[in-house]
XYZ file of C-alpha atoms in Angstrom:
237
model
C -6.992 -12.911 20.245
C -8.170 -16.122 21.946
C -9.964 -18.561 19.648
C -11.816 -21.846 20.142
C -11.762 -23.819 16.883
C -12.941 -27.389 16.219
C -12.571 -27.292 12.428
C -9.925 -28.798 10.171
C -8.861 -25.771 8.124
C -6.490 -24.101 10.577
C -4.414 -22.558 7.777
C -7.515 -20.961 6.265
C -8.509 -19.612 9.658
C -5.090 -18.070 10.252
C -5.146 -16.413 6.808
C -8.336 -14.591 7.751
C -6.971 -13.162 10.978
C -6.192 -9.425 10.973
C -2.692 -8.831 9.616
C -0.034 -8.825 12.309
C -2.354 -10.120 15.040
C -1.263 -12.614 17.663
C -3.579 -15.413 18.739
C -4.083 -18.373 21.062
C -5.873 -21.337 19.492
C -7.668 -24.138 21.400
C -10.304 -26.719 20.596
C -13.445 -26.899 22.732
C -12.118 -29.889 24.687
C -9.030 -27.950 25.801
C -11.047 -24.823 26.529
C -13.653 -26.693 28.592
C -10.961 -27.594 31.141
C -10.525 -23.936 32.123
C -13.615 -22.111 30.744
C -11.474 -18.997 30.568
C -13.294 -15.844 29.464
C -12.673 -13.723 26.346
C -12.501 -16.592 23.853
C -14.194 -16.360 20.452
C -15.682 -19.618 19.180
C -15.185 -19.922 15.416
C -17.471 -22.169 13.386
C -16.961 -22.685 9.644
C -18.414 -26.166 9.280
C -22.012 -27.181 10.054
C -20.807 -30.629 11.174
C -19.702 -28.947 14.408
C -23.034 -27.259 15.013
C -23.798 -29.423 18.054
C -20.839 -27.783 19.798
C -22.888 -24.584 20.053
C -25.174 -26.262 22.586
C -22.192 -26.771 24.904
C -21.135 -23.119 24.989
C -21.837 -20.929 27.985
C -24.243 -17.986 28.270
C -22.950 -14.906 26.474
C -20.279 -16.763 24.485
C -19.282 -14.988 21.256
C -19.486 -17.131 18.107
C -18.004 -16.156 14.745
C -19.757 -17.637 11.694
C -16.842 -17.654 9.316
C -18.166 -19.354 6.174
C -21.098 -18.943 3.792
C -22.367 -22.329 4.969
C -22.747 -21.131 8.555
C -24.796 -18.062 7.586
C -27.832 -20.309 8.000
C -27.186 -20.603 11.734
C -29.705 -18.132 13.158
C -29.181 -16.253 16.407
C -32.833 -16.803 17.365
C -32.143 -20.568 17.563
C -29.376 -20.021 20.143
C -30.636 -17.263 22.461
C -27.817 -17.644 24.983
C -25.062 -16.945 22.404
C -23.741 -13.774 20.774
C -23.005 -14.042 17.064
C -20.672 -12.065 14.825
C -19.311 -12.365 11.287
C -16.097 -10.527 12.188
C -12.958 -12.441 13.073
C -11.948 -9.827 15.621
C -11.894 -9.320 19.367
C -15.575 -8.858 20.371
C -16.548 -5.746 22.339
C -17.382 -5.773 26.023
C -21.116 -5.249 26.445
C -23.186 -3.980 29.362
C -25.541 -6.535 30.897
C -28.396 -4.033 31.268
C -29.323 -0.756 29.596
C -31.913 1.432 31.336
C -33.595 3.465 28.606
C -35.539 6.439 29.971
C -37.801 8.988 28.339
C -40.369 8.831 25.500
C -40.850 5.372 23.993
C -40.739 6.395 20.331
C -37.004 7.261 20.255
C -36.294 4.387 22.652
C -37.912 1.928 20.233
C -35.840 3.346 17.356
C -32.663 2.925 19.400
C -33.606 -0.651 20.324
C -34.247 -1.393 16.639
C -30.798 -0.034 15.799
C -29.153 -2.246 18.453
C -31.015 -5.323 17.211
C -29.614 -4.696 13.731
C -26.145 -3.823 15.050
C -25.872 -6.874 17.328
C -26.660 -10.294 15.896
C -28.046 -12.002 18.990
C -31.198 -12.212 21.103
C -32.071 -9.272 23.384
C -34.604 -9.064 26.215
C -36.787 -6.300 27.663
C -38.989 -5.274 30.575
C -40.994 -2.268 31.713
C -44.506 -1.036 32.305
C -47.106 -2.926 30.305
C -47.842 -0.124 27.852
C -44.122 0.385 27.172
C -43.648 -3.284 26.378
C -46.683 -3.191 24.079
C -45.351 -0.107 22.295
C -42.038 -1.837 21.626
C -43.665 -5.080 20.554
C -46.024 -3.346 18.125
C -43.180 -1.459 16.447
C -40.573 -4.214 16.299
C -42.303 -7.592 16.298
C -43.869 -6.904 12.911
C -40.435 -6.607 11.313
C -39.821 -10.047 9.829
C -36.053 -9.571 9.742
C -36.006 -9.235 13.549
C -38.232 -12.227 14.282
C -37.164 -14.102 17.392
C -34.504 -11.542 18.273
C -36.412 -9.875 21.123
C -37.976 -11.805 23.994
C -39.070 -11.472 27.616
C -36.708 -14.135 29.009
C -33.426 -12.597 30.163
C -30.933 -12.636 27.287
C -27.510 -11.305 26.321
C -28.372 -7.608 26.448
C -31.331 -6.597 28.592
C -33.373 -3.423 28.112
C -35.226 -1.911 31.054
C -37.538 1.049 30.502
C -37.420 2.031 34.178
C -34.723 3.317 36.531
C -32.634 0.662 38.231
C -29.359 0.029 40.023
C -27.217 3.204 39.737
C -24.275 0.960 38.786
C -26.089 0.097 35.559
C -25.978 2.320 32.492
C -28.901 4.739 32.196
C -29.607 6.576 28.935
C -32.096 9.456 28.895
C -33.671 10.292 25.532
C -34.116 14.038 25.803
C -36.647 16.052 23.799
C -34.611 19.235 24.297
C -37.001 20.841 26.767
C -35.664 22.216 30.042
C -38.764 21.024 31.907
C -37.907 17.442 30.916
C -34.595 17.802 32.717
C -36.297 19.230 35.816
C -38.664 16.255 35.866
C -35.750 13.815 35.666
C -33.699 15.718 38.238
C -36.513 15.229 40.746
C -35.389 11.633 41.141
C -31.682 12.263 40.758
C -30.756 10.145 43.773
C -32.048 7.041 41.945
C -29.798 7.641 38.945
C -26.070 6.976 38.425
C -23.603 9.793 39.093
C -22.976 9.969 35.353
C -26.092 9.844 33.199
C -25.921 9.419 29.425
C -28.163 11.669 27.345
C -29.201 11.201 23.711
C -30.949 14.225 22.191
C -33.993 13.401 20.074
C -34.376 16.741 18.306
C -32.088 19.158 16.508
C -33.528 22.126 18.376
C -32.297 21.512 21.893
C -30.684 23.734 24.504
C -27.025 22.695 24.771
C -26.751 20.226 27.633
C -23.580 21.876 28.916
C -25.608 25.022 29.650
C -27.940 23.087 31.926
C -26.820 22.839 35.548
C -29.667 20.496 36.506
C -27.948 17.218 35.647
C -24.405 15.935 35.578
C -24.626 14.067 32.287
C -22.639 12.955 29.263
C -24.035 14.201 25.961
C -24.008 11.397 23.373
C -25.213 13.649 20.580
C -28.383 13.795 18.528
C -29.947 10.555 17.308
C -31.634 12.139 14.272
C -28.303 13.150 12.738
C -26.648 10.695 10.301
C -24.654 8.217 12.337
C -26.075 9.597 15.585
C -27.099 6.252 17.070
C -23.861 4.595 15.965
C -21.882 7.346 17.727
C -23.943 6.950 20.907
C -23.467 3.163 20.976
C -19.738 3.534 20.359
C -19.491 5.905 23.336
C -21.327 3.419 25.544
C -19.004 0.568 24.534
C -15.951 2.744 25.211
C -17.335 3.528 28.665
C -17.836 -0.170 29.433
C -14.279 -0.923 28.302
C -12.817 1.814 30.534
C -14.843 0.661 33.504
C -13.605 -2.915 33.252
């Protein structure tokens, strides 16, 4: 693990590392000379809070003490926060979320709770309004979703086939036919999340070449789907 640490309690930091892990430790001055990727910035003292302003877009920051819990992700929209002293996951830059907006909004809500940083979104006007109405009223998510491009961007339209596209499928064959009509605008491997228990098995459909991420209404369904996406991003690196 590669760590940037400006604090004074190095021994305490090392004690909290996963047992048996190896690590490389630098302060921000040393790190700024190379700006090498894959470093986790650890903050356990509010006296170093100004250092957060110097970090680059997408930098992971670990809030390691009770004192630093009061550092809110919405105040630092370019950073990604975590409370785990562990190697952060690789994330996609953009997720294209296709299909009905109700399950999409539930999935976005899950990701906002799962990932402690600011996300961004774009799509047709009514889709943006649907998302805003459902999520913006949740006080716990205030400031965590905005129009300006942020650390993980949601698009509710098709985009570059190199980006990840997830289709929220209602289980109806006609929905697949409708999507297949624009197959050339989609990636060669499409991810599918089923939104109902009563769905024809995807493997029996020859319309799309797609990866079934399971059913979102089952316990742990969205967590499983997100884990599959992260594994895909890691393999594609």
